[in-house]
Amino acid sequence: MTGGISKRLYGPRGWALLALFSVAIFVVMPILNLKVPADSPFHVSAYWVTLLGKIMCYAIVAVAMDLVWGYAGILSLGHGLFFALGGYAFGMYLMRQIGSDGQYRQPMPDFMVFLDWKEFPWQWWNSDSFWWCAMLVLVVPGLLAFVFGYFAFRSRVKGVYFSIITQALTFAAMLLFFRNATGFGGNNGFTDFRRILDIPIATPQTRMALFAITGAALIGTLLLARWLTTSRFGRVLAAIRDAEQRVMFCGYDTVHYKLFVWTLSAVICGIAGALYVPQVGIINPGEMSPANSIEIAIWVAVGGRGTLIGPLIGAGLVNGAKSFFTQTFPEYWLFALGLIFILVTLFLPQGVMGFMKKKA
């Protein structure tokens, strides 16, 4: 699955494309957004900066999903949970940055004032510290994934059973976060963010900085995934995907390999969630819905599993179509998504990358 065009993407052509992407993110976009006048046809509006930043966050999640599904053969239908946990962990800090500028002019978030809470719950401890919440972005999804994966992989849970359990996990978490007593804003979640590091979020400069950081995170994720998958570790992962029993007979402890890549994938999703929240401006339990996790799998399937580049393409294509349909024909988006998945399954079983490989 990773031959032909994939190899070229890892060669000189791939580095050239990565360099062009870097120039577009760090040079072209800032100039077109910040320097070009708003009435110019070449101006990139704040809407497009936010939209492209959001899609890049989704692309990071798609690469993380490809690591566990495309290379280790672990189909997760709960990656939306890790994405949301990272968003909530950083969202706590953003809510504390509002300070007394909320509707009730109190030092606590508005939803806590409305519920007549007198003090912050235990999980909000030190949430006014940027670095503490940044650590939580990594630790919370990673720890949950490690504990869950440890028991699941040691119990030899795999295949459709593992997928169903991950979906049940994210559904249970969604129901938990919908409760006001949990301390995370109930069904409304976190919103109305004002500042980050005491810098206003709504300014064009801050939005562009968040956009550039997201682009850097996407490039870093892609390079890390490439390094892992082309190393001896990646070859063992591919062998586990294709014939786990044979790998075990060769003396490898497959549990450790699967647990590492599973936990790493969850941490990457948490980082993507943390980058997503200040750009989009909201995080609520809806991000944990099983449908969102299924959509992540569709991104990877559309782009092509086990290619790294394919999930980026899939995330861009599907979310670009989603933006179009939700603005023009919102009631037809789910039908369009189902049609995309059916067409890819029937005619592009290896995704867009598989189609490009045949044409190459």
CSV table of C-alpha atoms in Angstrom, one decimal:
chain,number,residue,atom,x,y,z
A,1,MET,CA,0.0,0.0,0.0
A,2,THR,CA,2.9,2.3,0.5
A,3,GLY,CA,4.8,1.7,-2.7
A,4,GLY,CA,5.0,3.7,-5.9
A,5,ILE,CA,3.8,7.2,-5.3
A,6,SER,CA,4.1,6.9,-1.6
A,7,LYS,CA,7.8,6.3,-1.9
A,8,ARG,CA,8.2,9.3,-4.1
A,9,LEU,CA,6.3,11.4,-1.6
A,10,TYR,CA,9.0,10.3,0.9
A,11,GLY,CA,11.7,11.2,-1.5
A,12,PRO,CA,12.9,14.5,-3.0
A,13,ARG,CA,9.4,15.3,-4.4
A,14,GLY,CA,7.9,14.8,-0.9
A,15,TRP,CA,10.4,17.1,0.7
A,16,ALA,CA,9.8,19.7,-2.0
A,17,LEU,CA,6.0,19.5,-1.4
A,18,LEU,CA,6.6,19.8,2.3
A,19,ALA,CA,8.8,22.9,1.7
A,20,LEU,CA,6.1,24.4,-0.5
A,21,PHE,CA,3.5,23.7,2.2
A,22,SER,CA,5.8,25.4,4.8
A,23,VAL,CA,6.2,28.5,2.6
A,24,ALA,CA,2.4,28.7,2.1
A,25,ILE,CA,1.7,28.4,5.9
A,26,PHE,CA,4.5,30.6,7.3
A,27,VAL,CA,5.0,33.2,4.5
A,28,VAL,CA,2.1,33.3,1.9
A,29,MET,CA,-0.9,33.1,4.3
A,30,PRO,CA,0.4,35.7,6.8
A,31,ILE,CA,1.1,38.2,4.0
A,32,LEU,CA,-2.3,37.6,2.3
A,33,ASN,CA,-4.1,37.9,5.6
A,34,LEU,CA,-2.3,40.6,7.4
A,35,LYS,CA,-0.6,42.8,4.7
A,36,VAL,CA,-2.9,42.6,1.7
A,37,PRO,CA,-5.9,45.1,2.0
A,38,ALA,CA,-9.3,43.6,2.8
A,39,ASP,CA,-10.8,45.0,-0.5
A,40,SER,CA,-8.1,43.2,-2.6
A,41,PRO,CA,-9.1,40.0,-4.4
A,42,PHE,CA,-5.9,38.4,-3.0
A,43,HIS,CA,-6.8,39.1,0.6
A,44,VAL,CA,-7.4,36.0,2.8
A,45,SER,CA,-10.2,36.6,5.2
A,46,ALA,CA,-10.3,35.6,8.9
A,47,TYR,CA,-13.0,33.1,7.9
A,48,TRP,CA,-10.6,31.2,5.7
A,49,VAL,CA,-7.8,31.4,8.2
A,50,THR,CA,-10.1,29.8,10.8
A,51,LEU,CA,-11.4,27.2,8.4
A,52,LEU,CA,-8.0,26.1,7.2
A,53,GLY,CA,-6.7,26.1,10.7
A,54,LYS,CA,-9.6,23.8,11.7
A,55,ILE,CA,-8.9,21.5,8.8
A,56,MET,CA,-5.2,21.2,9.7
A,57,CYS,CA,-6.3,20.2,13.2
A,58,TYR,CA,-8.4,17.5,11.7
A,59,ALA,CA,-5.5,16.5,9.5
A,60,ILE,CA,-3.3,16.0,12.6
A,61,VAL,CA,-6.0,13.7,14.0
A,62,ALA,CA,-6.2,11.8,10.6
A,63,VAL,CA,-2.4,11.1,10.7
A,64,ALA,CA,-2.8,9.9,14.3
A,65,MET,CA,-5.6,7.6,13.3
A,66,ASP,CA,-3.5,6.3,10.4
A,67,LEU,CA,-0.7,5.3,12.8
A,68,VAL,CA,-3.0,2.9,14.7
A,69,TRP,CA,-5.3,1.8,11.8
A,70,GLY,CA,-3.2,2.0,8.7
A,71,TYR,CA,0.0,0.7,10.2
A,72,ALA,CA,-1.0,-1.4,13.3
A,73,GLY,CA,-4.4,-2.6,12.1
A,74,ILE,CA,-6.2,-1.2,15.1
A,75,LEU,CA,-9.5,0.4,14.0
A,76,SER,CA,-10.5,2.9,16.7
A,77,LEU,CA,-14.0,4.4,16.7
A,78,GLY,CA,-13.2,6.5,19.8
A,79,HIS,CA,-10.4,8.9,18.7
A,80,GLY,CA,-12.9,11.8,18.9
A,81,LEU,CA,-12.7,11.3,22.7
A,82,PHE,CA,-9.0,12.0,22.9
A,83,PHE,CA,-9.4,15.0,20.6
A,84,ALA,CA,-12.1,16.4,22.9
A,85,LEU,CA,-10.2,15.7,26.1
A,86,GLY,CA,-7.2,17.8,24.8
A,87,GLY,CA,-9.7,20.5,23.9
A,88,TYR,CA,-11.3,20.5,27.3
A,89,ALA,CA,-7.9,20.4,29.1
A,90,PHE,CA,-6.8,23.6,27.3
A,91,GLY,CA,-10.3,25.0,27.3
A,92,MET,CA,-10.1,25.2,31.1
A,93,TYR,CA,-7.1,27.6,30.8
A,94,LEU,CA,-9.0,29.7,28.2
A,95,MET,CA,-12.0,29.9,30.5
A,96,ARG,CA,-9.8,31.1,33.4
A,97,GLN,CA,-8.3,33.7,31.1
A,98,ILE,CA,-11.8,35.3,30.7
A,99,GLY,CA,-11.4,36.4,34.3
A,100,SER,CA,-14.1,38.9,35.4
A,101,ASP,CA,-15.1,39.8,31.9
A,102,GLY,CA,-17.9,37.3,31.7
A,103,GLN,CA,-21.6,38.1,31.8
A,104,TYR,CA,-21.8,37.9,35.6
A,105,ARG,CA,-18.6,39.9,36.2
A,106,GLN,CA,-17.3,37.2,38.5
A,107,PRO,CA,-13.8,35.5,38.6
A,108,MET,CA,-15.4,32.1,37.9
A,109,PRO,CA,-16.8,31.0,34.5
A,110,ASP,CA,-20.4,32.0,33.9
A,111,PHE,CA,-21.8,28.5,34.0
A,112,MET,CA,-20.4,28.0,37.5
A,113,VAL,CA,-21.9,31.3,38.7
A,114,PHE,CA,-25.2,30.3,37.1
A,115,LEU,CA,-25.1,27.0,39.0
A,116,ASP,CA,-24.3,28.9,42.2
A,117,TRP,CA,-20.9,27.2,42.7
A,118,LYS,CA,-18.8,28.9,45.4
A,119,GLU,CA,-15.4,27.4,44.4
A,120,PHE,CA,-13.7,25.6,41.6
A,121,PRO,CA,-14.0,21.8,41.6
A,122,TRP,CA,-10.9,19.7,42.1
A,123,GLN,CA,-10.2,19.1,38.4
A,124,TRP,CA,-9.9,22.8,37.9
A,125,TRP,CA,-6.9,23.0,40.3
A,126,ASN,CA,-4.1,25.2,38.9
A,127,SER,CA,-6.1,25.6,35.6
A,128,ASP,CA,-5.0,29.3,35.5
A,129,SER,CA,-1.5,28.1,34.6
A,130,PHE,CA,-0.8,27.8,30.9
A,131,TRP,CA,1.9,25.2,31.4
A,132,TRP,CA,-0.2,23.0,33.7
A,133,CYS,CA,-3.0,22.9,31.2
A,134,ALA,CA,-0.6,22.3,28.4
A,135,MET,CA,0.7,19.3,30.3
A,136,LEU,CA,-2.9,18.1,30.9
A,137,VAL,CA,-3.4,18.2,27.1
A,138,LEU,CA,-0.7,15.5,26.8
A,139,VAL,CA,-1.3,13.5,30.1
A,140,VAL,CA,-5.1,13.2,30.2
A,141,PRO,CA,-5.6,11.6,26.7
A,142,GLY,CA,-2.4,9.7,27.0
A,143,LEU,CA,-3.1,8.2,30.4
A,144,LEU,CA,-6.7,7.2,29.5
A,145,ALA,CA,-5.4,5.6,26.3
A,146,PHE,CA,-2.6,3.8,28.2
A,147,VAL,CA,-4.9,2.4,30.8
A,148,PHE,CA,-7.6,1.4,28.3
A,149,GLY,CA,-5.1,-0.1,25.9
A,150,TYR,CA,-3.2,-2.0,28.6
A,151,PHE,CA,-6.2,-4.0,29.6
A,152,ALA,CA,-7.6,-4.3,26.1
A,153,PHE,CA,-4.4,-5.5,24.4
A,154,ARG,CA,-3.4,-7.8,27.2
A,155,SER,CA,-6.9,-9.4,27.0
A,156,ARG,CA,-6.3,-9.9,23.3
A,157,VAL,CA,-9.3,-7.8,22.3
A,158,LYS,CA,-9.0,-7.0,18.6
A,159,GLY,CA,-11.0,-6.5,15.4
A,160,VAL,CA,-14.6,-5.4,15.6
A,161,TYR,CA,-14.8,-6.0,19.3
A,162,PHE,CA,-12.1,-3.5,20.0
A,163,SER,CA,-13.8,-1.0,17.7
A,164,ILE,CA,-17.1,-1.4,19.5
A,165,ILE,CA,-15.5,-1.0,22.9
A,166,THR,CA,-13.8,2.3,21.8
A,167,GLN,CA,-17.1,3.6,20.6
A,168,ALA,CA,-18.8,2.7,23.8
A,169,LEU,CA,-16.0,4.4,25.7
A,170,THR,CA,-16.4,7.7,23.9
A,171,PHE,CA,-20.2,7.5,24.2
A,172,ALA,CA,-20.0,7.0,27.9
A,173,ALA,CA,-17.6,10.0,28.2
A,174,MET,CA,-20.0,12.1,26.2
A,175,LEU,CA,-22.9,11.3,28.5
A,176,LEU,CA,-20.6,12.1,31.5
A,177,PHE,CA,-19.6,15.5,30.1
A,178,PHE,CA,-23.2,16.4,29.3
A,179,ARG,CA,-23.9,16.5,33.1
A,180,ASN,CA,-23.5,19.9,34.8
A,181,ALA,CA,-22.2,18.3,37.9
A,182,THR,CA,-19.1,17.1,36.0
A,183,GLY,CA,-17.8,20.7,36.1
A,184,PHE,CA,-17.2,21.2,32.3
A,185,GLY,CA,-20.2,23.3,31.3
A,186,GLY,CA,-22.7,20.6,30.5
A,187,ASN,CA,-24.1,20.5,27.0
A,188,ASN,CA,-22.9,24.1,26.3
A,189,GLY,CA,-19.3,23.2,27.1
A,190,PHE,CA,-16.7,26.0,27.0
A,191,THR,CA,-17.0,29.1,24.8
A,192,ASP,CA,-16.7,32.9,24.7
A,193,PHE,CA,-12.9,32.7,25.0
A,194,ARG,CA,-11.2,36.1,25.2
A,195,ARG,CA,-7.5,35.8,25.7
A,196,ILE,CA,-4.5,33.4,25.6
A,197,LEU,CA,-1.4,34.3,27.6
A,198,ASP,CA,-3.2,37.6,28.3
A,199,ILE,CA,-3.2,38.3,24.5
A,200,PRO,CA,-6.6,38.9,22.9
A,201,ILE,CA,-7.6,36.0,20.7
A,202,ALA,CA,-9.8,37.9,18.3
A,203,THR,CA,-7.0,40.0,16.8
A,204,PRO,CA,-5.8,39.0,13.3
A,205,GLN,CA,-2.2,38.6,14.5
A,206,THR,CA,-3.2,36.1,17.2
A,207,ARG,CA,-5.4,34.1,14.8
A,208,MET,CA,-2.5,34.0,12.3
A,209,ALA,CA,-0.1,32.9,15.1
A,210,LEU,CA,-2.4,30.1,16.1
A,211,PHE,CA,-2.8,29.1,12.4
A,212,ALA,CA,1.0,29.0,12.0
A,213,ILE,CA,1.5,27.0,15.2
A,214,THR,CA,-1.1,24.5,13.9
A,215,GLY,CA,0.7,24.2,10.6
A,216,ALA,CA,4.0,23.6,12.5
A,217,ALA,CA,2.3,20.9,14.6
A,218,LEU,CA,0.9,19.2,11.4
A,219,ILE,CA,4.4,19.2,9.8
A,220,GLY,CA,5.9,17.9,13.0
A,221,THR,CA,3.3,15.2,13.3
A,222,LEU,CA,3.8,14.1,9.8
A,223,LEU,CA,7.6,13.9,10.2
A,224,LEU,CA,7.3,12.0,13.5
A,225,ALA,CA,4.9,9.5,11.9
A,226,ARG,CA,7.2,9.1,8.9
A,227,TRP,CA,10.2,8.5,11.1
A,228,LEU,CA,8.3,5.9,13.1
A,229,THR,CA,6.8,4.0,10.2
A,230,THR,CA,10.0,3.9,8.2
A,231,SER,CA,12.0,2.6,11.1
A,232,ARG,CA,12.3,-0.9,12.5
A,233,PHE,CA,9.4,-0.1,14.8
A,234,GLY,CA,7.2,0.7,11.9
A,235,ARG,CA,8.1,-2.6,10.1
A,236,VAL,CA,7.2,-4.5,13.2
A,237,LEU,CA,3.9,-2.6,13.4
A,238,ALA,CA,3.1,-3.5,9.8
A,239,ALA,CA,3.9,-7.1,10.6
A,240,ILE,CA,1.6,-7.1,13.6
A,241,ARG,CA,-1.1,-5.7,11.3
A,242,ASP,CA,-0.7,-8.4,8.7
A,243,ALA,CA,0.1,-11.4,10.9
A,244,GLU,CA,0.2,-10.8,14.7
A,245,GLN,CA,0.5,-14.5,15.6
A,246,ARG,CA,3.7,-14.9,13.5
A,247,VAL,CA,5.2,-11.8,15.1
A,248,MET,CA,4.5,-13.3,18.5
A,249,PHE,CA,6.1,-16.6,17.5
A,250,CYS,CA,9.2,-14.6,16.4
A,251,GLY,CA,9.6,-13.5,20.0
A,252,TYR,CA,8.2,-9.9,19.9
A,253,ASP,CA,5.9,-8.7,22.6
A,254,THR,CA,3.1,-7.2,20.4
A,255,VAL,CA,1.3,-5.7,23.4
A,256,HIS,CA,4.1,-3.2,24.0
A,257,TYR,CA,4.2,-2.2,20.3
A,258,LYS,CA,0.5,-1.7,20.1
A,259,LEU,CA,0.2,0.1,23.4
A,260,PHE,CA,3.0,2.5,22.5
A,261,VAL,CA,1.5,3.5,19.1
A,262,TRP,CA,-2.0,3.6,20.6
A,263,THR,CA,-1.0,6.0,23.4
A,264,LEU,CA,1.1,8.1,21.1
A,265,SER,CA,-1.9,8.5,18.7
A,266,ALA,CA,-4.1,9.6,21.6
A,267,VAL,CA,-1.6,12.2,22.7
A,268,ILE,CA,-1.4,13.6,19.1
A,269,CYS,CA,-5.2,13.8,19.1
A,270,GLY,CA,-5.1,15.7,22.4
A,271,ILE,CA,-2.6,18.3,20.9
A,272,ALA,CA,-4.9,18.7,17.9
A,273,GLY,CA,-7.9,19.3,20.2
A,274,ALA,CA,-5.9,21.9,22.1
A,275,LEU,CA,-5.1,23.8,18.9
A,276,TYR,CA,-8.6,23.5,17.7
A,277,VAL,CA,-10.4,25.1,20.6
A,278,PRO,CA,-8.9,28.7,20.5
A,279,GLN,CA,-9.4,28.9,16.8
A,280,VAL,CA,-12.9,27.6,16.6
A,281,GLY,CA,-13.9,29.2,19.9
A,282,ILE,CA,-15.9,26.4,21.4
A,283,ILE,CA,-15.7,22.9,22.8
A,284,ASN,CA,-18.6,20.8,24.0
A,285,PRO,CA,-19.5,17.1,24.5
A,286,GLY,CA,-20.7,16.9,20.9
A,287,GLU,CA,-17.1,16.5,19.9
A,288,MET,CA,-17.1,13.2,21.7
A,289,SER,CA,-20.1,11.8,19.7
A,290,PRO,CA,-19.5,8.4,18.1
A,291,ALA,CA,-20.4,10.0,14.8
A,292,ASN,CA,-17.4,12.2,15.0
A,293,SER,CA,-15.1,9.3,15.6
A,294,ILE,CA,-16.6,7.4,12.7
A,295,GLU,CA,-16.0,10.5,10.5
A,296,ILE,CA,-12.3,10.4,11.5
A,297,ALA,CA,-12.1,6.8,10.2
A,298,ILE,CA,-13.8,8.0,7.0
A,299,TRP,CA,-11.1,10.6,6.4
A,300,VAL,CA,-8.4,8.0,6.6
A,301,ALA,CA,-10.4,5.6,4.4
A,302,VAL,CA,-11.0,8.2,1.7
A,303,GLY,CA,-7.3,9.3,1.6
A,304,GLY,CA,-5.9,5.8,1.9
A,305,ARG,CA,-4.7,3.8,4.9
A,306,GLY,CA,-1.1,3.2,5.6
A,307,THR,CA,0.2,6.2,3.5
A,308,LEU,CA,0.3,9.1,6.0
A,309,ILE,CA,-0.2,11.5,3.1
A,310,GLY,CA,-3.6,10.0,2.2
A,311,PRO,CA,-5.2,10.9,5.5
A,312,LEU,CA,-4.2,14.5,5.0
A,313,ILE,CA,-5.9,14.5,1.7
A,314,GLY,CA,-8.9,12.7,3.1
A,315,ALA,CA,-9.3,15.1,5.9
A,316,GLY,CA,-9.1,18.1,3.6
A,317,LEU,CA,-11.5,16.6,1.0
A,318,VAL,CA,-14.2,15.5,3.5
A,319,ASN,CA,-14.1,18.6,5.6
A,320,GLY,CA,-14.0,20.9,2.6
A,321,ALA,CA,-17.1,19.1,1.3
A,322,LYS,CA,-18.6,19.4,4.8
A,323,SER,CA,-18.1,23.2,4.9
A,324,PHE,CA,-19.7,23.5,1.5
A,325,PHE,CA,-22.7,21.3,2.3
A,326,THR,CA,-23.4,22.7,5.8
A,327,GLN,CA,-23.5,26.2,4.3
A,328,THR,CA,-25.4,25.4,1.1
A,329,PHE,CA,-27.4,22.2,1.8
A,330,PRO,CA,-27.1,21.5,5.5
A,331,GLU,CA,-29.8,18.9,5.6
A,332,TYR,CA,-28.0,16.8,2.9
A,333,TRP,CA,-24.5,16.6,4.5
A,334,LEU,CA,-25.0,13.2,6.2
A,335,PHE,CA,-26.4,11.8,3.0
A,336,ALA,CA,-23.4,13.2,1.1
A,337,LEU,CA,-21.0,11.7,3.7
A,338,GLY,CA,-22.6,8.3,3.4
A,339,LEU,CA,-22.4,8.5,-0.4
A,340,ILE,CA,-18.7,9.4,-0.2
A,341,PHE,CA,-18.0,6.4,2.0
A,342,ILE,CA,-19.9,4.0,-0.2
A,343,LEU,CA,-18.2,5.3,-3.4
A,344,VAL,CA,-14.8,5.0,-1.9
A,345,THR,CA,-15.5,1.5,-0.6
A,346,LEU,CA,-16.8,0.3,-3.9
A,347,PHE,CA,-14.4,2.1,-6.4
A,348,LEU,CA,-11.4,3.3,-4.3
A,349,PRO,CA,-10.8,0.6,-1.7
A,350,GLN,CA,-7.3,1.9,-1.2
A,351,GLY,CA,-8.5,5.5,-1.2
A,352,VAL,CA,-7.3,8.5,-3.2
A,353,MET,CA,-3.6,7.5,-2.8
A,354,GLY,CA,-4.4,4.0,-4.2
A,355,PHE,CA,-6.0,5.7,-7.2
A,356,MET,CA,-3.0,8.0,-7.7
A,357,LYS,CA,-0.7,5.0,-7.4
A,358,LYS,CA,-2.5,3.2,-10.3
A,359,LYS,CA,-2.3,6.3,-12.4
A,360,ALA,CA,1.4,6.8,-11.7
